[in-house]
PDB file of C-alpha atoms in Angstrom:
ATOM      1  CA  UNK J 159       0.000   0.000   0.000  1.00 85.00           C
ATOM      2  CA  UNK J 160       2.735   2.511   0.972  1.00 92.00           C
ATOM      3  CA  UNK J 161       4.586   1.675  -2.593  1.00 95.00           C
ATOM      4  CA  UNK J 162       1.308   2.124  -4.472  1.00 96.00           C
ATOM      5  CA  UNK J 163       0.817   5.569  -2.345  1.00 96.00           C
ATOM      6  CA  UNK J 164       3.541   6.680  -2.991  1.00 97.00           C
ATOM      7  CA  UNK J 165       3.654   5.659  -6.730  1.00 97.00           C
ATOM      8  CA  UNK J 166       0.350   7.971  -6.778  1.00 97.00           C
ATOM      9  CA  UNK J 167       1.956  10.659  -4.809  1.00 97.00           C
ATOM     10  CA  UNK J 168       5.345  11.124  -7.315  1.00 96.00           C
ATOM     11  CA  UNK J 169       3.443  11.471  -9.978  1.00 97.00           C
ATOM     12  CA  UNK J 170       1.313  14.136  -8.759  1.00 97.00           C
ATOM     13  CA  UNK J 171       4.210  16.079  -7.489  1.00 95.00           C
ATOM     14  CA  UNK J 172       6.150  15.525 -10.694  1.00 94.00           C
ATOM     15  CA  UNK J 173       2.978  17.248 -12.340  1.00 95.00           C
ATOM     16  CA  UNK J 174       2.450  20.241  -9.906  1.00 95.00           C
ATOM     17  CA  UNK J 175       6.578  20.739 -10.707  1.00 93.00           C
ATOM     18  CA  UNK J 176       6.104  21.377 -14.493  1.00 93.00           C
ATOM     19  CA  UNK J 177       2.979  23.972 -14.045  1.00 94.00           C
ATOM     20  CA  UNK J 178       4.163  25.617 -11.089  1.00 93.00           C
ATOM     21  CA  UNK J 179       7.643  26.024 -13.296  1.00 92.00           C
ATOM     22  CA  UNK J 180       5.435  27.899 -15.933  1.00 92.00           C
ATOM     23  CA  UNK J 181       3.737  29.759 -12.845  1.00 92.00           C
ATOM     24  CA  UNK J 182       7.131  30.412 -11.759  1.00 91.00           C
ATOM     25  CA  UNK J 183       8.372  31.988 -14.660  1.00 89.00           C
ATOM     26  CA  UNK J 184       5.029  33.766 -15.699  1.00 91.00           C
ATOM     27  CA  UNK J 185       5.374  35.766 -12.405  1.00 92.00           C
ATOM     28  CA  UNK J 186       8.716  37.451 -13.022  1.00 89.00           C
ATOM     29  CA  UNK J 187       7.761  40.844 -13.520  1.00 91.00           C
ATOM     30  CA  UNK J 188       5.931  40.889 -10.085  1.00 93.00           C
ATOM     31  CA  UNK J 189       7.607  42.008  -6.789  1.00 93.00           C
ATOM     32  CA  UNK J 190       9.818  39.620  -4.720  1.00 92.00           C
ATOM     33  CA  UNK J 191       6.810  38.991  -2.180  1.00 94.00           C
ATOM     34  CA  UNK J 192       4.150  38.559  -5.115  1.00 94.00           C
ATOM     35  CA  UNK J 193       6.528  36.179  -6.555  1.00 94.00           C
ATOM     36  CA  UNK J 194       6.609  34.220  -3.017  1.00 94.00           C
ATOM     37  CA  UNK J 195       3.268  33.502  -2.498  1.00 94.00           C
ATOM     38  CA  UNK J 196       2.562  32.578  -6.245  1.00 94.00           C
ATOM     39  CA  UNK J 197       5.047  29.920  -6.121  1.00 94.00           C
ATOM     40  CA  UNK J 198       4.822  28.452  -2.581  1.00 95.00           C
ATOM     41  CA  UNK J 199       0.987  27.060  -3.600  1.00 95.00           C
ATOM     42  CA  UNK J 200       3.216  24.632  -4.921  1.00 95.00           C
ATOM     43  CA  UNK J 201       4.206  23.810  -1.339  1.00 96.00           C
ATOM     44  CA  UNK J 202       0.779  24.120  -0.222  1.00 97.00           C
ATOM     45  CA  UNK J 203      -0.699  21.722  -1.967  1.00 97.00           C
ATOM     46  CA  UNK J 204       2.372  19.341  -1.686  1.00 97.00           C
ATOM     47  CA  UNK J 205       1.980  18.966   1.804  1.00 98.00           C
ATOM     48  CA  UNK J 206      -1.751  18.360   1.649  1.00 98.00           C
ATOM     49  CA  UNK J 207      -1.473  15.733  -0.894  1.00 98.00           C
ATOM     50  CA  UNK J 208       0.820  14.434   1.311  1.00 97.00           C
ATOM     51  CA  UNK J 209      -1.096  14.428   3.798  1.00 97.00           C
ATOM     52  CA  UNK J 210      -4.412  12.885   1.845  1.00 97.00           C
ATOM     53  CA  UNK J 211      -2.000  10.633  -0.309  1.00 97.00           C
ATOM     54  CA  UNK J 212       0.895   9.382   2.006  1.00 97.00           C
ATOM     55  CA  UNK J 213      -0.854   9.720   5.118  1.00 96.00           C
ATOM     56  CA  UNK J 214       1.623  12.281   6.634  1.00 97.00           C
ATOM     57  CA  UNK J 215       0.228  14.869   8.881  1.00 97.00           C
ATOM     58  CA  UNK J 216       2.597  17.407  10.752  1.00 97.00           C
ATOM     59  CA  UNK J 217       2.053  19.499  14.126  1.00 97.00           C
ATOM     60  CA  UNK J 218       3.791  22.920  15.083  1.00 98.00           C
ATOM     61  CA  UNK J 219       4.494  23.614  18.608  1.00 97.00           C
ATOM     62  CA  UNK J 220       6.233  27.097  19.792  1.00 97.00           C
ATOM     63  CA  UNK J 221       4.392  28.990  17.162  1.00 97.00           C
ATOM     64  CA  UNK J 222       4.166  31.225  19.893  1.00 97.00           C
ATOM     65  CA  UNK J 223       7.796  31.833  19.664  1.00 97.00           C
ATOM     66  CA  UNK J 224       8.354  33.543  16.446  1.00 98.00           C
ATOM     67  CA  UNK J 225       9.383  36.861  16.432  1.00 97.00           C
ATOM     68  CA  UNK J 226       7.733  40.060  14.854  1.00 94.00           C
ATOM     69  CA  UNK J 227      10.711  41.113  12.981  1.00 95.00           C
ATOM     70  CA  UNK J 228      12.660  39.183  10.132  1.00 96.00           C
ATOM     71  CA  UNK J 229      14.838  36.766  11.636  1.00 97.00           C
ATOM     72  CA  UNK J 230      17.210  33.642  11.027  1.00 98.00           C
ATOM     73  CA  UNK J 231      15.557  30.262  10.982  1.00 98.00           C
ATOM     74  CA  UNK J 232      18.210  27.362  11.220  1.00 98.00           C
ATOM     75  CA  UNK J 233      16.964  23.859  11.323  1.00 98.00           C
ATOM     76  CA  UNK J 234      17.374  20.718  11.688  1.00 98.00           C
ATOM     77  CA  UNK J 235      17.485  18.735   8.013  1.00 96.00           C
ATOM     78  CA  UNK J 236      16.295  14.704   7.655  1.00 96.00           C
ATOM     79  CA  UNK J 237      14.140  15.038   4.628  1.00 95.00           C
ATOM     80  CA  UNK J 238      13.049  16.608   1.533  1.00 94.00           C
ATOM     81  CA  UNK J 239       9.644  17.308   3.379  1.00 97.00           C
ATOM     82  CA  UNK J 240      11.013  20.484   5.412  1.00 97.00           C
ATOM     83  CA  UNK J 241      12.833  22.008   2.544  1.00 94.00           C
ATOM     84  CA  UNK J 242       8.851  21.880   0.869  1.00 96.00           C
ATOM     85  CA  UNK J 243       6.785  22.644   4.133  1.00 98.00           C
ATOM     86  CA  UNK J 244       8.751  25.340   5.766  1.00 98.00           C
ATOM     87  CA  UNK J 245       8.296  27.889   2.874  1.00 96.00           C
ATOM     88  CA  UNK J 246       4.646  28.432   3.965  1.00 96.00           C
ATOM     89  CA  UNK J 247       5.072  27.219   7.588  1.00 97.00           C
ATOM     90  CA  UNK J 248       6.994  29.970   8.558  1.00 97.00           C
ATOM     91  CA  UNK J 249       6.790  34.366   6.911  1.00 96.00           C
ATOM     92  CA  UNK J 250       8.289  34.315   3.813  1.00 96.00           C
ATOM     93  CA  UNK J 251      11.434  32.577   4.186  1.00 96.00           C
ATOM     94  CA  UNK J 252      14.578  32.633   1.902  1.00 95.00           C
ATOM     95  CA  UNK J 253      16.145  29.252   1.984  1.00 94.00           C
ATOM     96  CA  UNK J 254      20.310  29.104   1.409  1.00 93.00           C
ATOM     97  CA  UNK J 255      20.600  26.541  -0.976  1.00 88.00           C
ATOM     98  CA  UNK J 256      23.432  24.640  -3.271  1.00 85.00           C
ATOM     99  CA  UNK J 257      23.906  26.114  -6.166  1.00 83.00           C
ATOM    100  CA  UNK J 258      23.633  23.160  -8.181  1.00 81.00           C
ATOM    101  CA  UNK J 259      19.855  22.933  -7.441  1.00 81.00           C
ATOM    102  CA  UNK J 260      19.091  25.657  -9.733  1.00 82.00           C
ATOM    103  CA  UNK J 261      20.075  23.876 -12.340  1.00 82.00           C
ATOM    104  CA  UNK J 262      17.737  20.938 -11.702  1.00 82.00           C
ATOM    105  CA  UNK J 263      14.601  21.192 -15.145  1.00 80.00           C
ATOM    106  CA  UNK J 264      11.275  22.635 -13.705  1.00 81.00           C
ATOM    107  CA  UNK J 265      11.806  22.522 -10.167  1.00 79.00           C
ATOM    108  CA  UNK J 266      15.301  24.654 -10.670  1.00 81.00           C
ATOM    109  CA  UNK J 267      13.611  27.305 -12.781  1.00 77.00           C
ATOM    110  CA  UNK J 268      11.037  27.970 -10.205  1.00 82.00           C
ATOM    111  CA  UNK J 269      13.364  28.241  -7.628  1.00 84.00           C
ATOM    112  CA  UNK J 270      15.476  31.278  -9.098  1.00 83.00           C
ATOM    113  CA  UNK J 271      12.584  33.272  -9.201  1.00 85.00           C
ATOM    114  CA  UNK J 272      12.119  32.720  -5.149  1.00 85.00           C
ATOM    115  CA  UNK J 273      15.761  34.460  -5.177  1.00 80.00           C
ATOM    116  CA  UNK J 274      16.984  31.886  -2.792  1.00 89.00           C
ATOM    117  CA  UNK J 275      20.681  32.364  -1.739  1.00 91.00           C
ATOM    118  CA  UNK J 276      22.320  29.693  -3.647  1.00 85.00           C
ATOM    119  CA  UNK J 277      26.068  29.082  -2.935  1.00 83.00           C
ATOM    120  CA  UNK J 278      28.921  26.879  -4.121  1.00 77.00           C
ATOM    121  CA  UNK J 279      29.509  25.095  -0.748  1.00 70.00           C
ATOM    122  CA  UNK J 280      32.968  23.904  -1.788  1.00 68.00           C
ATOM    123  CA  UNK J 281      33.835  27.627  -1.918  1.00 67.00           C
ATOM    124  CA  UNK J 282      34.581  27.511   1.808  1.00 70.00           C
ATOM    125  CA  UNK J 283      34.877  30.769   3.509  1.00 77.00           C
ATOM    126  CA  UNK J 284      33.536  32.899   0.324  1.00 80.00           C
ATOM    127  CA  UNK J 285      30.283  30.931   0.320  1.00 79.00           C
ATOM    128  CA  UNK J 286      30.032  31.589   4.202  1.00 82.00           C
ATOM    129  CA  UNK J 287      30.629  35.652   2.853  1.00 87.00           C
ATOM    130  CA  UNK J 288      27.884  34.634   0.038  1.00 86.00           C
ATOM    131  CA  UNK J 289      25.264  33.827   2.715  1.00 89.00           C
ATOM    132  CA  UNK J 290      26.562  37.286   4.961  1.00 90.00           C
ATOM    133  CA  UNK J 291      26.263  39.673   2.209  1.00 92.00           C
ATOM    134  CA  UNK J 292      22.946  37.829   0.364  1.00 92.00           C
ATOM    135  CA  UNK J 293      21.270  37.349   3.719  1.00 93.00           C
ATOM    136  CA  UNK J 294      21.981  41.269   4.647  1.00 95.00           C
ATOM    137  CA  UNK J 295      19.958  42.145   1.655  1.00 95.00           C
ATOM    138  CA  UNK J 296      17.014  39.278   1.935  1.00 96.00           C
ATOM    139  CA  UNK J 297      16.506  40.623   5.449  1.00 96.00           C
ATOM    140  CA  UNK J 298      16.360  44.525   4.262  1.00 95.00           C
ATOM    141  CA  UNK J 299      13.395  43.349   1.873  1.00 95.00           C
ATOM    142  CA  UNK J 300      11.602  42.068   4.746  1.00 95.00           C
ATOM    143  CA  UNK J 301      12.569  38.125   4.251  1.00 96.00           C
ATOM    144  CA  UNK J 302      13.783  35.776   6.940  1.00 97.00           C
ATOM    145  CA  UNK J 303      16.498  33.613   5.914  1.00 97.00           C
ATOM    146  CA  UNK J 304      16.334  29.766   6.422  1.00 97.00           C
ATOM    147  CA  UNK J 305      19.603  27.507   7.369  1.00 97.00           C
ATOM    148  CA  UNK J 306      19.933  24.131   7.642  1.00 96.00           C
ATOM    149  CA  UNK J 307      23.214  24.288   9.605  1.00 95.00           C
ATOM    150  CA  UNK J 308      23.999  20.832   9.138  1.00 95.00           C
ATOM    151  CA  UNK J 309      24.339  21.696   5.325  1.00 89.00           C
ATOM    152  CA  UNK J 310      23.096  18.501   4.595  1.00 90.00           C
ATOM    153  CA  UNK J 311      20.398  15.873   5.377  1.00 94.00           C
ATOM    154  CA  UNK J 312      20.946  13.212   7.960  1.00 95.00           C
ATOM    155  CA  UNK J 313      18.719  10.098   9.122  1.00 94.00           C
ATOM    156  CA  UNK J 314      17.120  10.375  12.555  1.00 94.00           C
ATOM    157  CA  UNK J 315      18.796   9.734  15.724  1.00 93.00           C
ATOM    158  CA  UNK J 316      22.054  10.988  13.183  1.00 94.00           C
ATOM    159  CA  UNK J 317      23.694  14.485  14.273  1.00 94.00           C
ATOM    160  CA  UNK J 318      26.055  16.057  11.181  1.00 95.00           C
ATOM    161  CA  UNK J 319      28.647  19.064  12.037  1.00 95.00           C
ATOM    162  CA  UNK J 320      26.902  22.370  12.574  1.00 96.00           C
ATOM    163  CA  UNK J 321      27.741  24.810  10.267  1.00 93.00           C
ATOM    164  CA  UNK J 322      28.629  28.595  11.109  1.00 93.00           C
ATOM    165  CA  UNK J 323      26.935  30.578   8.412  1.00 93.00           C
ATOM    166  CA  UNK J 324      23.850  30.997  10.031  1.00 95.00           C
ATOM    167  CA  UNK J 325      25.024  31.864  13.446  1.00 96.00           C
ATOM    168  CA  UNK J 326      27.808  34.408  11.396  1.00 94.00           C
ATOM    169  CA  UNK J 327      24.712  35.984   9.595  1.00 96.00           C
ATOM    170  CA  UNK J 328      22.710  36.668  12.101  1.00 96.00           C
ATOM    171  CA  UNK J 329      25.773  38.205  14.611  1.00 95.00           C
ATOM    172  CA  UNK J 330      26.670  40.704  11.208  1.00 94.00           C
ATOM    173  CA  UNK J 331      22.720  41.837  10.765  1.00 95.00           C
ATOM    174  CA  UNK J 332      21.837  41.405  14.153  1.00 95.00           C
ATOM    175  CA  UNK J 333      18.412  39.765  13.826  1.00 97.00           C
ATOM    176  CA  UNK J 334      17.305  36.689  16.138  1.00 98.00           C
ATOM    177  CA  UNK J 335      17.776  33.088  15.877  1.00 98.00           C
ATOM    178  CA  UNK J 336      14.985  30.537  15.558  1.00 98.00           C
ATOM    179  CA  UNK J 337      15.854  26.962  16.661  1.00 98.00           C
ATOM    180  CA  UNK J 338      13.835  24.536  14.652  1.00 98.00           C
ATOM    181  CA  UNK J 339      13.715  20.605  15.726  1.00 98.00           C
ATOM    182  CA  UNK J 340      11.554  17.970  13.499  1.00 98.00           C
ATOM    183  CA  UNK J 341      11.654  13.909  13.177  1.00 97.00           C
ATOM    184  CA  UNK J 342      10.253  14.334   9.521  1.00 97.00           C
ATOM    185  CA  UNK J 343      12.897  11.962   8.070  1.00 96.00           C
ATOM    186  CA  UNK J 344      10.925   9.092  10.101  1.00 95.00           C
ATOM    187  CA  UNK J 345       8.107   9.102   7.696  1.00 96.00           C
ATOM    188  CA  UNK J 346       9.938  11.034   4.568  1.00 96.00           C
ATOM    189  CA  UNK J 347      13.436   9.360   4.445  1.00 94.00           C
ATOM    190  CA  UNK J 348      16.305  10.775   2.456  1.00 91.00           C
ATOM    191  CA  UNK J 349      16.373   9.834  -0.990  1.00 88.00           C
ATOM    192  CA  UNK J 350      13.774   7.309  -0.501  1.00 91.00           C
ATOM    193  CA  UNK J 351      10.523   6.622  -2.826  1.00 94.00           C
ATOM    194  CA  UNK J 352       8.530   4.997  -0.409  1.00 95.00           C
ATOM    195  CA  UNK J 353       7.183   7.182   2.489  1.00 96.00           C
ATOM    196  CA  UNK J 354       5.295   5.938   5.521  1.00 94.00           C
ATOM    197  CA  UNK J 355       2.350   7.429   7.133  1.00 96.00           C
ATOM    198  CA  UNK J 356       2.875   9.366  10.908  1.00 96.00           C
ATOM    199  CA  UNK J 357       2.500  12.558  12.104  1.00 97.00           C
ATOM    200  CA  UNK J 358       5.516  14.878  12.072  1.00 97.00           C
ATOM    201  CA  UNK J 359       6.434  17.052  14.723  1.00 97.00           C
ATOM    202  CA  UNK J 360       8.169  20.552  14.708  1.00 98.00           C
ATOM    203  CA  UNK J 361       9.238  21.924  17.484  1.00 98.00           C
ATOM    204  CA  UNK J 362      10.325  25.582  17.444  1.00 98.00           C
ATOM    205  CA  UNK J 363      12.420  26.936  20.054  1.00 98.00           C
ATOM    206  CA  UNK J 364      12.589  30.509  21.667  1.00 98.00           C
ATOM    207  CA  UNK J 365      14.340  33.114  19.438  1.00 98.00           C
ATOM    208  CA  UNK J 366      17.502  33.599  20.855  1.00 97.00           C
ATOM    209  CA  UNK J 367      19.315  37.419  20.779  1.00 96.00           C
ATOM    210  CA  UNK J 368      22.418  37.973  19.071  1.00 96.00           C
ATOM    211  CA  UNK J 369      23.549  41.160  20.378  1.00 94.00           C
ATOM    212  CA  UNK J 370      27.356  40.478  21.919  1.00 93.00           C
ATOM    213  CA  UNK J 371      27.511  37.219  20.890  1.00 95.00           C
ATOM    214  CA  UNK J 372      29.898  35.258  18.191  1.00 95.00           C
ATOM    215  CA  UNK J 373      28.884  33.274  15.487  1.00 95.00           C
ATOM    216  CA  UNK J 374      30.799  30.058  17.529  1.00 96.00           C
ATOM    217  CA  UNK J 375      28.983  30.950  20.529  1.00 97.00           C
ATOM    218  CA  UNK J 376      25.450  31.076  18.630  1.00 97.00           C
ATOM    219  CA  UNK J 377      25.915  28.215  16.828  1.00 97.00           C
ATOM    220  CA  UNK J 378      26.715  26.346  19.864  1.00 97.00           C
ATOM    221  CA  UNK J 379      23.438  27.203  21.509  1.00 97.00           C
ATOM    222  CA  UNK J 380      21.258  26.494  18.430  1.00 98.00           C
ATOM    223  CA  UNK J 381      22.894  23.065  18.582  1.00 98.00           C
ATOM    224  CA  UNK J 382      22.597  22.503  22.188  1.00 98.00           C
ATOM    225  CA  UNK J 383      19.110  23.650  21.478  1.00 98.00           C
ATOM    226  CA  UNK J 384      18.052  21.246  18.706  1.00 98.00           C
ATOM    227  CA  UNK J 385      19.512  17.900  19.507  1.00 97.00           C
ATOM    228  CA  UNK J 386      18.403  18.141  23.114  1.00 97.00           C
ATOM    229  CA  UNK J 387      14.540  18.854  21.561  1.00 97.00           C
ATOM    230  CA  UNK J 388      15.020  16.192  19.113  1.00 97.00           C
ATOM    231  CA  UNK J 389      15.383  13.717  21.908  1.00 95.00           C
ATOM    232  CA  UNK J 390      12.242  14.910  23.356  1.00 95.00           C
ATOM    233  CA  UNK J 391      10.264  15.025  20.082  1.00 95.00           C
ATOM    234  CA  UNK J 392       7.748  11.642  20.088  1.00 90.00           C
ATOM    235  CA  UNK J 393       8.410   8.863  17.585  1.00 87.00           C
ATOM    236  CA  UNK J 394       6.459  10.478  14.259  1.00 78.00           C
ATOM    237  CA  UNK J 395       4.981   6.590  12.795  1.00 66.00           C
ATOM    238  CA  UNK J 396       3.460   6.130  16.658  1.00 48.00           C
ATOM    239  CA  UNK J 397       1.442   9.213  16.166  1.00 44.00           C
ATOM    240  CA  UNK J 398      -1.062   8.408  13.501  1.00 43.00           C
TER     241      UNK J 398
END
């Protein structure tokens, strides 16, 4: 059943790509925040066919905790499911991305015209300067910036090295942190075709302020932050 739901659900998605591409690309001469919430239907309706297709449901807790002003969301990364749900989950968002995604027919061509900050992450400490200076200007349009420090997705109960570039751009502008935990790669594994049904939790944690603190120090706390939440978080395939 979960192969044949998921069979269902790929080819949907790989049919909401192609229009929302043309969508995408018929909404360039629009502003940057037009642009944003003609594109993310895509990520609407994603997540509620995969909710009414897979069977995966999601609940926020600490909603309460978002700030009123632009800030920096860095979370935690398992799945492809975040990188689609937090676009409308949380105010417009701009996500740093690899720059190789862009690239990617249909799905690539509607990302460029969310202006995502794309980087070349072999390009060590100029990519880290890539996600300073694009992130400076993203936050002066009224965008938050999304991280996912651990640059790259890892299976649950997995922790990968946090990265400093979201901790370094938040110290430069001087805009909160938002901790984000999640256990969405228990029902939406990494590179995998079948998903399982479950109810994924995120968890977001209270901003933290960046006045007087490093980027180290920052990063530190988001991480402390995170893993000790995703400990807590409940078992996503027990919560149907």
């Amino acid at each position: 059943m979960n192969l044949l739901r998921s069979l269902i659900f790929m080819v949907l998605q790989t049919v909401l790509t192609v229009f929302f591409s043309l969508v995408a690309l018929l909404s360039f001469p629009f502003s940057a925040h037009t642009r944003y919430r003609m594109i993310t239907g895509y990520n609407r309706i994603v997540i509620w066919l995969a909710r009414w297709v897979l069977g995966i449901r999601y609940v926020v807790k600490g909603a309460e905790n978002l700030p009123d002003q632009p800030a920096v969301v860095l979370a935690k990364h398992q799945s492809a499911w975040e990188t689609v749900a937090f676009l409308f989950l949380f105010p417009p968002v701009s996500p740093v991305i690899k720059q190789e995604l862009l690239n990617v027919p249909f799905f690539g061509w509607a990302f460029r015209m969310l202006s995502p900050i794309a980087i070349d992450r072999g390009a060590g400490r100029e990519a880290l300067k890539q996600i300073v200076a694009r992130g400076k200007e993203k936050i002066a349009q009224g965008f938050w910036v999304l991280v996912f420090p651990e640059g790259t997705r890892v299976a649950p109960g997995e922790k990968g090295r946090y990265g400093i570039g979201g901790g370094w751009l938040a110290a430069e502008s001087g805009v909160p942190i938002v901790p984000v935990a999640h256990n969405a790669g228990e029902v939406w594994p990494k590179n995998a075709f079948i998903k399982r049904p479950g109810t994924i939790t995120v968890s977001i944690g209270p901003a933290i302020d960046t006045a007087g603190k490093s980027a180290a120090e920052l990063t530190r706390a988001v991480e402390a932050w995170i893993e000790a939440e995703m400990a807590r978080l409940p078992p996503a395939a027990a919560r149907q």
